[in-house]
Tab-separated table of C-alpha atoms (C1' of nucleotides) in Angstrom:
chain	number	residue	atom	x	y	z
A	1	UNK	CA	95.105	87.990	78.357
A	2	UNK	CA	98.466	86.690	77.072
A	3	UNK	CA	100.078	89.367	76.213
A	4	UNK	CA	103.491	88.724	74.703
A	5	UNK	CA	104.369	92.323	73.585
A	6	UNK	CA	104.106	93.663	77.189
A	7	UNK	CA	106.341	90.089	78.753
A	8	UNK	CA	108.753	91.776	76.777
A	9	UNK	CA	108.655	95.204	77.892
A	10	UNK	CA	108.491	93.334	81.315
A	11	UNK	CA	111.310	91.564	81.499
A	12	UNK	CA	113.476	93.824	79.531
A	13	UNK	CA	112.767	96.353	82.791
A	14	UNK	CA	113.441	94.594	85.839
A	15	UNK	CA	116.409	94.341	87.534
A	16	UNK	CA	116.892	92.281	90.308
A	17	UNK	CA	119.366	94.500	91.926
A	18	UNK	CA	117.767	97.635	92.544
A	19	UNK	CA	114.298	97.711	91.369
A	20	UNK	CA	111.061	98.118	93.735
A	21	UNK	CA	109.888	94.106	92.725
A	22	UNK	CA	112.315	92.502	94.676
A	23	UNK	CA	112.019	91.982	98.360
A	24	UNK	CA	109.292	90.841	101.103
A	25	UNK	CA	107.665	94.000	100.925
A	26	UNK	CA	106.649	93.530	96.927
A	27	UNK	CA	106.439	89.966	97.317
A	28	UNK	CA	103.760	90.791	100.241
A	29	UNK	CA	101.983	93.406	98.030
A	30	UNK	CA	101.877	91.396	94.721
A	31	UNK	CA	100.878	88.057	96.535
A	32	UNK	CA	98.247	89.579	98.061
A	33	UNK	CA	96.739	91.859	95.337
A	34	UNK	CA	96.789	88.353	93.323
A	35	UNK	CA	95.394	86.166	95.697
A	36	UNK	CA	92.525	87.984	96.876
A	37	UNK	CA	91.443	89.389	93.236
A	38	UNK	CA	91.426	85.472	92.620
A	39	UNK	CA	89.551	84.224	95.548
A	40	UNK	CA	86.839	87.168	95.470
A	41	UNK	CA	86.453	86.489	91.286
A	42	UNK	CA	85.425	82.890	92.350
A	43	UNK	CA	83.458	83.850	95.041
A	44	UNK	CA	81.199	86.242	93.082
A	45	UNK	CA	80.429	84.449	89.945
A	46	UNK	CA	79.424	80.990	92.000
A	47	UNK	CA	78.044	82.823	94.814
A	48	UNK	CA	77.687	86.385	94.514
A	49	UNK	CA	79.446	87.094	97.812
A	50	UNK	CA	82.430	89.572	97.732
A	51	UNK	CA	85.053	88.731	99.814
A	52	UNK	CA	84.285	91.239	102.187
A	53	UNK	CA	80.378	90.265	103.051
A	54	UNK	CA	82.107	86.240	102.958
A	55	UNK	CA	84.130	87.079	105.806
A	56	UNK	CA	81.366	88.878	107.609
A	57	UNK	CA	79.513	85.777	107.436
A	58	UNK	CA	81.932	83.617	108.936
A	59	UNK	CA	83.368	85.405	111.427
A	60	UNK	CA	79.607	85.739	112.526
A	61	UNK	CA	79.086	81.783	112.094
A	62	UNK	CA	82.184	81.478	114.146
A	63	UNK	CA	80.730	83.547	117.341
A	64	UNK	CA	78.917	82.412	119.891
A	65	UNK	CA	75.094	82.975	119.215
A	66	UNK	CA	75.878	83.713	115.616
A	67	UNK	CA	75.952	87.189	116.538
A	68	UNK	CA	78.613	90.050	116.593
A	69	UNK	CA	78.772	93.958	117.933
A	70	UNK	CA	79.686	96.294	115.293
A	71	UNK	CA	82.803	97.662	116.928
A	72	UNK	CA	83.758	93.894	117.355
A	73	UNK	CA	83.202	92.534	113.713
A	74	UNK	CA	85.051	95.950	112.648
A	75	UNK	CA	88.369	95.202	114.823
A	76	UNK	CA	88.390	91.963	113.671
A	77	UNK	CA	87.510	92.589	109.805
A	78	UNK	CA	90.724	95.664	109.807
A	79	UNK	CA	87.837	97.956	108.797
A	80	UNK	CA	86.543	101.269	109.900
A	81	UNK	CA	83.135	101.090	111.629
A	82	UNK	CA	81.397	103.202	109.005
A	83	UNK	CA	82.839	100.401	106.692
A	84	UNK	CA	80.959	97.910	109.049
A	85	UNK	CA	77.824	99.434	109.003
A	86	UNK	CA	78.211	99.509	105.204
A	87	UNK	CA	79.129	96.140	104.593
A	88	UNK	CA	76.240	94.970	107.221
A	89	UNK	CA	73.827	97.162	105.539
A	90	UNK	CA	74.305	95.385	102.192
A	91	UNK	CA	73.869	92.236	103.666
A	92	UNK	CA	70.857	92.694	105.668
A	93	UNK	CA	69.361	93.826	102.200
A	94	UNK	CA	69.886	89.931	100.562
A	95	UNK	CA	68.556	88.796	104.134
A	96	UNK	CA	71.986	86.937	104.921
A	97	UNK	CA	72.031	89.423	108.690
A	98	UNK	CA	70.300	90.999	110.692
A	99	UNK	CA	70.535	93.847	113.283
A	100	UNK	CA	69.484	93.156	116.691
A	101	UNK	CA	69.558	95.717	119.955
A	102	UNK	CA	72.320	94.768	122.450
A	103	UNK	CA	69.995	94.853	125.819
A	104	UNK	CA	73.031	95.650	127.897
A	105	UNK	CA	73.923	98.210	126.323
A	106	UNK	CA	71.461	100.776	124.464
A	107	UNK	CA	74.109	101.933	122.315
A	108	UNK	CA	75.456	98.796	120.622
A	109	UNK	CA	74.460	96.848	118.135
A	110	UNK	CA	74.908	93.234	117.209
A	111	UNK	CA	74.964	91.642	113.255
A	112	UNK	CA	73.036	88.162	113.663
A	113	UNK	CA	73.379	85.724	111.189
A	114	UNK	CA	70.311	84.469	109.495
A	115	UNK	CA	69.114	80.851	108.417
A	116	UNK	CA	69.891	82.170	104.848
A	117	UNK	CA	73.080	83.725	105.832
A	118	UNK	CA	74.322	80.507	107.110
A	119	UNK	CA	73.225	78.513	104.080
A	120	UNK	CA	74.842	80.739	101.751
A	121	UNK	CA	77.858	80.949	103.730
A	122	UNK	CA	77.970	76.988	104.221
A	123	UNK	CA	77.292	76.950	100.417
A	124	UNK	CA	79.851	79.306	99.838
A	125	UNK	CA	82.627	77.942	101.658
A	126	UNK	CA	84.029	75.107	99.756
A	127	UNK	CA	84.348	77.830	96.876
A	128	UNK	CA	86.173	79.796	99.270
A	129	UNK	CA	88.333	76.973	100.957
A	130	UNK	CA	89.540	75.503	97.453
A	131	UNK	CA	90.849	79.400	96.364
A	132	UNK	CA	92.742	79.703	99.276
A	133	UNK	CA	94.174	76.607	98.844
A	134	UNK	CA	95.105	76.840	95.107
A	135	UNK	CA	96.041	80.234	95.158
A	136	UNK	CA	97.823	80.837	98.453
A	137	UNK	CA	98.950	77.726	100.337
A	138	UNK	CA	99.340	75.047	97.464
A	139	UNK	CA	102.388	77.457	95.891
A	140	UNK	CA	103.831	77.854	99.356
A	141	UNK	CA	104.348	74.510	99.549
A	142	UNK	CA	104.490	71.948	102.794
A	143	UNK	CA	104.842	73.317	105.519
A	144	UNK	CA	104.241	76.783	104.288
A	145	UNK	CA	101.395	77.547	105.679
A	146	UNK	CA	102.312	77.247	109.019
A	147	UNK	CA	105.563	79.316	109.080
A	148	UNK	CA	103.250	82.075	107.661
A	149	UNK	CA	101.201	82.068	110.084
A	150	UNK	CA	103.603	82.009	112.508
A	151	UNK	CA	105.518	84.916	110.741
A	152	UNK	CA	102.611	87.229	110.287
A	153	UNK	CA	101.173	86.849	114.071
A	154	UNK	CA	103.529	88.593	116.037
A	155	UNK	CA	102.778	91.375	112.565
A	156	UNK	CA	99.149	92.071	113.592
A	157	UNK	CA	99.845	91.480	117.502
A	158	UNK	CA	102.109	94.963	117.198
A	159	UNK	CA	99.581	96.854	115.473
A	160	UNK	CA	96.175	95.604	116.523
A	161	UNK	CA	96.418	96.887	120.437
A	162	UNK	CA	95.727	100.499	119.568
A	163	UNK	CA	92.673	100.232	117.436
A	164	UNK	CA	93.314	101.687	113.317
A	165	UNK	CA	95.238	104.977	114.074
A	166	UNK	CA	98.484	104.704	115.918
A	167	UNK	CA	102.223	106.604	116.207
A	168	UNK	CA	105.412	104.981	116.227
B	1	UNK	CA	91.654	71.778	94.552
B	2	UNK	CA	88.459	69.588	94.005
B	3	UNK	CA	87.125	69.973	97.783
B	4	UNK	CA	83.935	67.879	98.212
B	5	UNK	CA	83.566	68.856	102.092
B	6	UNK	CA	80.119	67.731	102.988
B	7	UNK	CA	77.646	70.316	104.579
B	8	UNK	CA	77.546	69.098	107.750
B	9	UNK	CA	81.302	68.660	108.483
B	10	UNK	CA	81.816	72.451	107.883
B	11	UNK	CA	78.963	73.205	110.278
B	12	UNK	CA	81.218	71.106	112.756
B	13	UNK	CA	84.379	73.263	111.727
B	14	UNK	CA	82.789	76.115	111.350
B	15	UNK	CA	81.693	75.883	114.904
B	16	UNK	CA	84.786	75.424	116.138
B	17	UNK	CA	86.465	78.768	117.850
B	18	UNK	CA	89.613	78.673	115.934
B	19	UNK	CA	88.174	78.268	111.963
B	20	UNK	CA	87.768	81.802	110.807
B	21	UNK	CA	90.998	83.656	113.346
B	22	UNK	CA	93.492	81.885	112.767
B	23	UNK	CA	95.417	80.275	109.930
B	24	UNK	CA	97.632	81.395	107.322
B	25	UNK	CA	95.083	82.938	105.284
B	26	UNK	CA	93.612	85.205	108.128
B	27	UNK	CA	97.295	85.863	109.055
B	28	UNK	CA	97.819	87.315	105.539
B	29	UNK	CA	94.644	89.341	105.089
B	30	UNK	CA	95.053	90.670	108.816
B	31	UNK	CA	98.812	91.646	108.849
B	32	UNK	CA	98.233	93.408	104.858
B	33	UNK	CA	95.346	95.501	106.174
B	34	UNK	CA	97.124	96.657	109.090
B	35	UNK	CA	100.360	96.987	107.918
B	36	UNK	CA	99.254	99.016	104.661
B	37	UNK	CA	97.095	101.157	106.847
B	38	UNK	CA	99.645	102.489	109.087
B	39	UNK	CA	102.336	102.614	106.121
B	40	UNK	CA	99.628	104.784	104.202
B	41	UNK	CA	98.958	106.918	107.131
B	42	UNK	CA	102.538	108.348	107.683
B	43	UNK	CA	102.758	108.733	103.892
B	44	UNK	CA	99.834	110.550	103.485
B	45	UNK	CA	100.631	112.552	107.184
B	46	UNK	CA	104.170	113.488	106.137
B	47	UNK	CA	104.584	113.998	102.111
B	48	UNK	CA	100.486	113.845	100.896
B	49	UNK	CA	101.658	110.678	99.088
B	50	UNK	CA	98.573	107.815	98.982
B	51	UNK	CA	100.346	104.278	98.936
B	52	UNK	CA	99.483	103.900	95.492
B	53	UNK	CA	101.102	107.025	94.164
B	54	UNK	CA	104.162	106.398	95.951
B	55	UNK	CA	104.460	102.849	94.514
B	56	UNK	CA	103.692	104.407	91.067
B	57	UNK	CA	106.502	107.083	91.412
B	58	UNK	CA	109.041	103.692	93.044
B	59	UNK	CA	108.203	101.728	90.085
B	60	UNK	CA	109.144	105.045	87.282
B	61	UNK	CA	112.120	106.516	89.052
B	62	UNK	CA	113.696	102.112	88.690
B	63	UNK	CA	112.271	101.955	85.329
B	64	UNK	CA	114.889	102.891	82.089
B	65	UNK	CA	114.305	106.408	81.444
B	66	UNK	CA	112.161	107.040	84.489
B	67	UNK	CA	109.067	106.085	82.625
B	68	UNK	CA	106.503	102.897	81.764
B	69	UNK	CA	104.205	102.171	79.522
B	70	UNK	CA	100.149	102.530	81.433
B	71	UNK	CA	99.566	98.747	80.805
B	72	UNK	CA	103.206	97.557	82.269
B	73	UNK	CA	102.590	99.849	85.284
B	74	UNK	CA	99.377	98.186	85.698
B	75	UNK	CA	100.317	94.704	85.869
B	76	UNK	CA	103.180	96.084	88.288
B	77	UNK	CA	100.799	97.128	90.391
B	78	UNK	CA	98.463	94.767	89.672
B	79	UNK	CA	95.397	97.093	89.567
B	80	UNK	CA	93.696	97.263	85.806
B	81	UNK	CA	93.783	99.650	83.222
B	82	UNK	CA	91.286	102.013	83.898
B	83	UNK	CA	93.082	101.929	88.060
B	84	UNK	CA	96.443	103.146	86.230
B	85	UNK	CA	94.437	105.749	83.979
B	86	UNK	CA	93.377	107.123	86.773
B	87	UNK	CA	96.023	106.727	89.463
B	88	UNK	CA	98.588	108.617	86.864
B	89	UNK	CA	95.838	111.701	86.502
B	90	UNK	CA	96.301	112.354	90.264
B	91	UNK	CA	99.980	112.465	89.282
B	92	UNK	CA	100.012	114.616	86.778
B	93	UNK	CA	97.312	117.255	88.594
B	94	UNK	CA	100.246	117.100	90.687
B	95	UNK	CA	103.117	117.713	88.228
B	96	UNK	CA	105.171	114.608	89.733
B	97	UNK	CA	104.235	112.897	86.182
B	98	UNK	CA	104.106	113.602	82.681
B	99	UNK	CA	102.318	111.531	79.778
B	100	UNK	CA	104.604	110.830	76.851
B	101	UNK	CA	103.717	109.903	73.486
B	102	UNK	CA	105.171	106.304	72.483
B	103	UNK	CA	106.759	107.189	69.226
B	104	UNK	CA	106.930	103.406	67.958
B	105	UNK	CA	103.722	102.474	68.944
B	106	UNK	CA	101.169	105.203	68.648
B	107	UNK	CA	98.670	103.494	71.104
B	108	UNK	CA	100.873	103.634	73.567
B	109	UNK	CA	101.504	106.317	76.496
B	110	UNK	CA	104.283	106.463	78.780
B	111	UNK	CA	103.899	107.825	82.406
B	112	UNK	CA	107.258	109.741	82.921
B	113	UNK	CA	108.697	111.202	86.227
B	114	UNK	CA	108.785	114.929	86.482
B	115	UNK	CA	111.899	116.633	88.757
B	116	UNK	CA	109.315	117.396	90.837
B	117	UNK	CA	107.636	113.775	90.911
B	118	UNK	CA	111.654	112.556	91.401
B	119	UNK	CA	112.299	114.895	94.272
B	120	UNK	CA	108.944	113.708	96.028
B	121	UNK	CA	109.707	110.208	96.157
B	122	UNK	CA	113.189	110.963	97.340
B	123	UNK	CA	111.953	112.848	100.864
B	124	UNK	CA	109.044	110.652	101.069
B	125	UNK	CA	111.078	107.084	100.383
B	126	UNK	CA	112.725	106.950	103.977
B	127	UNK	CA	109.437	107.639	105.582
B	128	UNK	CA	108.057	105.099	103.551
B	129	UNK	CA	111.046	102.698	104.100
B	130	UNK	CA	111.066	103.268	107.922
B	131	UNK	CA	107.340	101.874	108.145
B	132	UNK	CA	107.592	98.751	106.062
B	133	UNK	CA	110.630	98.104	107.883
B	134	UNK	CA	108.995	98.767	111.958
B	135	UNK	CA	105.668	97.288	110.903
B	136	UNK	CA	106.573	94.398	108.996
B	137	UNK	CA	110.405	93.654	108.706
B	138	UNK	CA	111.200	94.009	112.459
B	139	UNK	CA	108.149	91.707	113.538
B	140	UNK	CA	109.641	89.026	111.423
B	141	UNK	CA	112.625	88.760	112.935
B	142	UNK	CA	115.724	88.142	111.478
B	143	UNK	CA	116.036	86.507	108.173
B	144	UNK	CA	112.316	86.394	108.048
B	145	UNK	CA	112.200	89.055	105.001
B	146	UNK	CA	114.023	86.451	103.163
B	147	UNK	CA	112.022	83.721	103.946
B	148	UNK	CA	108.778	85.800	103.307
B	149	UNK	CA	109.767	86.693	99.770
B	150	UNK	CA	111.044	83.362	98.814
B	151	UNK	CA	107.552	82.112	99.837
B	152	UNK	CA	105.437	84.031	98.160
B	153	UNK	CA	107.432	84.371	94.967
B	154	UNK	CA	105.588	81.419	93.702
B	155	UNK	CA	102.680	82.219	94.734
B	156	UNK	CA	103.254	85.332	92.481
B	157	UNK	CA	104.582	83.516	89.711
B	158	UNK	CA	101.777	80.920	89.733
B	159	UNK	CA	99.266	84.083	89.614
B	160	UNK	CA	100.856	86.779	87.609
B	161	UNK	CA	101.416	85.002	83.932
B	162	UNK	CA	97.595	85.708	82.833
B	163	UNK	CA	96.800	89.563	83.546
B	164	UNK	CA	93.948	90.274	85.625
B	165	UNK	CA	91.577	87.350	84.636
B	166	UNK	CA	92.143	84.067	85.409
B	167	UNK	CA	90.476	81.021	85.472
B	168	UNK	CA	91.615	77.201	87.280
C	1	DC	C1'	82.384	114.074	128.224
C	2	DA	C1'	83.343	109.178	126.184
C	3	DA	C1'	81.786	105.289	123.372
C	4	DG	C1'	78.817	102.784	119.745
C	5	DA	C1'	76.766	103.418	115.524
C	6	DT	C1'	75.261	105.842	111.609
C	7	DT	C1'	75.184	109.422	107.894
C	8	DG	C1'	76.935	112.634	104.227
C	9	DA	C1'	80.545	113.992	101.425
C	10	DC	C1'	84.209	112.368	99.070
C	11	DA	C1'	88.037	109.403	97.135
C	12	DA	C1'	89.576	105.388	94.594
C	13	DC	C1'	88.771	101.316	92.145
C	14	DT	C1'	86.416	98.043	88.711
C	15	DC	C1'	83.731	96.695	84.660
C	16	DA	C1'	81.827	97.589	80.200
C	17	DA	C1'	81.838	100.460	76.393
C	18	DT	C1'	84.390	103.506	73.323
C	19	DC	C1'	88.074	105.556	70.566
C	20	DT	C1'	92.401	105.254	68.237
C	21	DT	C1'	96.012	102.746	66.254
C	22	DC	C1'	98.178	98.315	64.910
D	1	DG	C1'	89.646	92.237	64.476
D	2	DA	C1'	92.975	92.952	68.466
D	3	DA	C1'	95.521	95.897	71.694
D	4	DG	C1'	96.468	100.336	74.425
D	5	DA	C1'	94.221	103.793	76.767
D	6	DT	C1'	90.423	106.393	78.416
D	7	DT	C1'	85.614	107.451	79.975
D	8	DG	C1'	81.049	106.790	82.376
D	9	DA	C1'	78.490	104.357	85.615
D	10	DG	C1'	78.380	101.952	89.643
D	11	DT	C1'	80.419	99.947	94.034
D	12	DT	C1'	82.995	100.108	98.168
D	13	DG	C1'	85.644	102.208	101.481
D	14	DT	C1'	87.255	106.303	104.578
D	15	DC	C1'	86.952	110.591	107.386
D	16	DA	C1'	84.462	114.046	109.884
D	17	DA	C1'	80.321	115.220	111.947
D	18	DT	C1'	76.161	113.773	114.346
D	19	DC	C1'	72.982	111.306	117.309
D	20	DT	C1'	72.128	108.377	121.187
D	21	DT	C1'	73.325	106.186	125.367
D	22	DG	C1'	76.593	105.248	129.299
DNA sequence: CAAGATTGACAACTCAATCTTC
DNA sequence: GAAGATTGAGTTGTCAATCTTG
């Protein structure tokens, strides 16, 4: 873990004029490579939820009827529907969702939450809420938290119209 | 950090419509997926260049002597050891990278750009640069690249002294 | 034919174990 | 023994093709 050998190698490299760390785009990167290796780490040894399947179960909490369509959990997760039906297939395993038929429609599919799915989620949570905190918005400092939010929405308002493949 | 939210308060919150979709956190993970996935795309349409490799070829081409040590790329790129190993065989099936023998330390392996790993990155940098800057820069706004990577600088720094494992 | 969901084949990453060198 | 690097095993995700229903 501490490695002093490599700090030197490190710092003896980077230079702050032209080198690939500097700017929003690494900062963006690094910060989030960091954050959610940190927050997924906590969230498997205390609960054995990857931060993938955590998310599931919340955004499923969060609808109405506990229940989501595939295509609908996958737009708002940023992952491909096979992805979905991955992620939703590991979880119906541990019992945390289930699949039920959408009457309207013969062809879709909805991800229900479960009594056990919300306890572990509800269990989960504070594990999950104290990560974000520490890792993410405590080092942003007051006030942070809001003006990224604010930055990064009109980010994913551009790109999340046209679905996962697009053109510029 | 210590976050002794009750059970039945984060039913309430968790019930509420705007808990899981909005936020800085959701921001975050929703503008990175998106904006990664399109950047990715055009690389991999336009020069066959996976994010990854292109940010291992940025990282050698600033680096003294066009080459890095496996375990100092890795912490650049903050993937482990075994993620760099790997990463840097692609390269070299490839010819853009070499593996060079680290005279003063005999455990040690530098990845080294080829010509051919150099002249890559050079047509496939403005491609690159053109979609961080129209999928994230732009939807900023101005002076919001600034303000993005003098946020999460700490939140780097806070992260990135310890390696991969960490513990709070 | 278009849309929702799934499947198979494949790519990329991590952890634990191993080998070599310090 | 500790550190740098690699390997094997296992997990997770994507794309293309397929099946079913609208």
């Amino acid at each position: 873990m501490g490695d002093l050998m490599a700090h030197d190698r490190m710092t003896e490299s980077l230079d702050r004029n032209a080198c690939a760390g500097s700017g929003a785009w690494s900062a963006f990167l690094r910060a989030h490579a960091l954050v959610t290796r940190r927050v997924e780490a906590d969230l498997l040894s205390a609960h054995r939820l990857s931060l993938v399947s955590f998310e599931v179960l919340e955004r499923l909490a969060d609808a109405p009827g506990h229940r989501l369509r595939m295509a609908d959990l996958a737009e708002l997760l940023v992952v491909s529907r096979s992805g979905v039906t991955r992620a939703v297939d590991r979880l119906e395993r541990d019992e945390l969702v289930t699949r039920e038929r959408c009457d309207s429609d013969l062809r879709g599919t909805y991800a229900a939450l479960t009594d056990r799915g919300m306890a572990r989620l509800l269990a989960a949570a504070p594990t999950h809420q104290a990560g974000v905190q520490f890792y993410l918005l405590d080092p942003l400092g007051p006030g942070g938290d809001v003006a990224m939010a604010t930055a990064l929405g009109p980010v994913a308002d551009r790109l999340a119209t046209s679905g996962i493949a697009a053109k510029h």
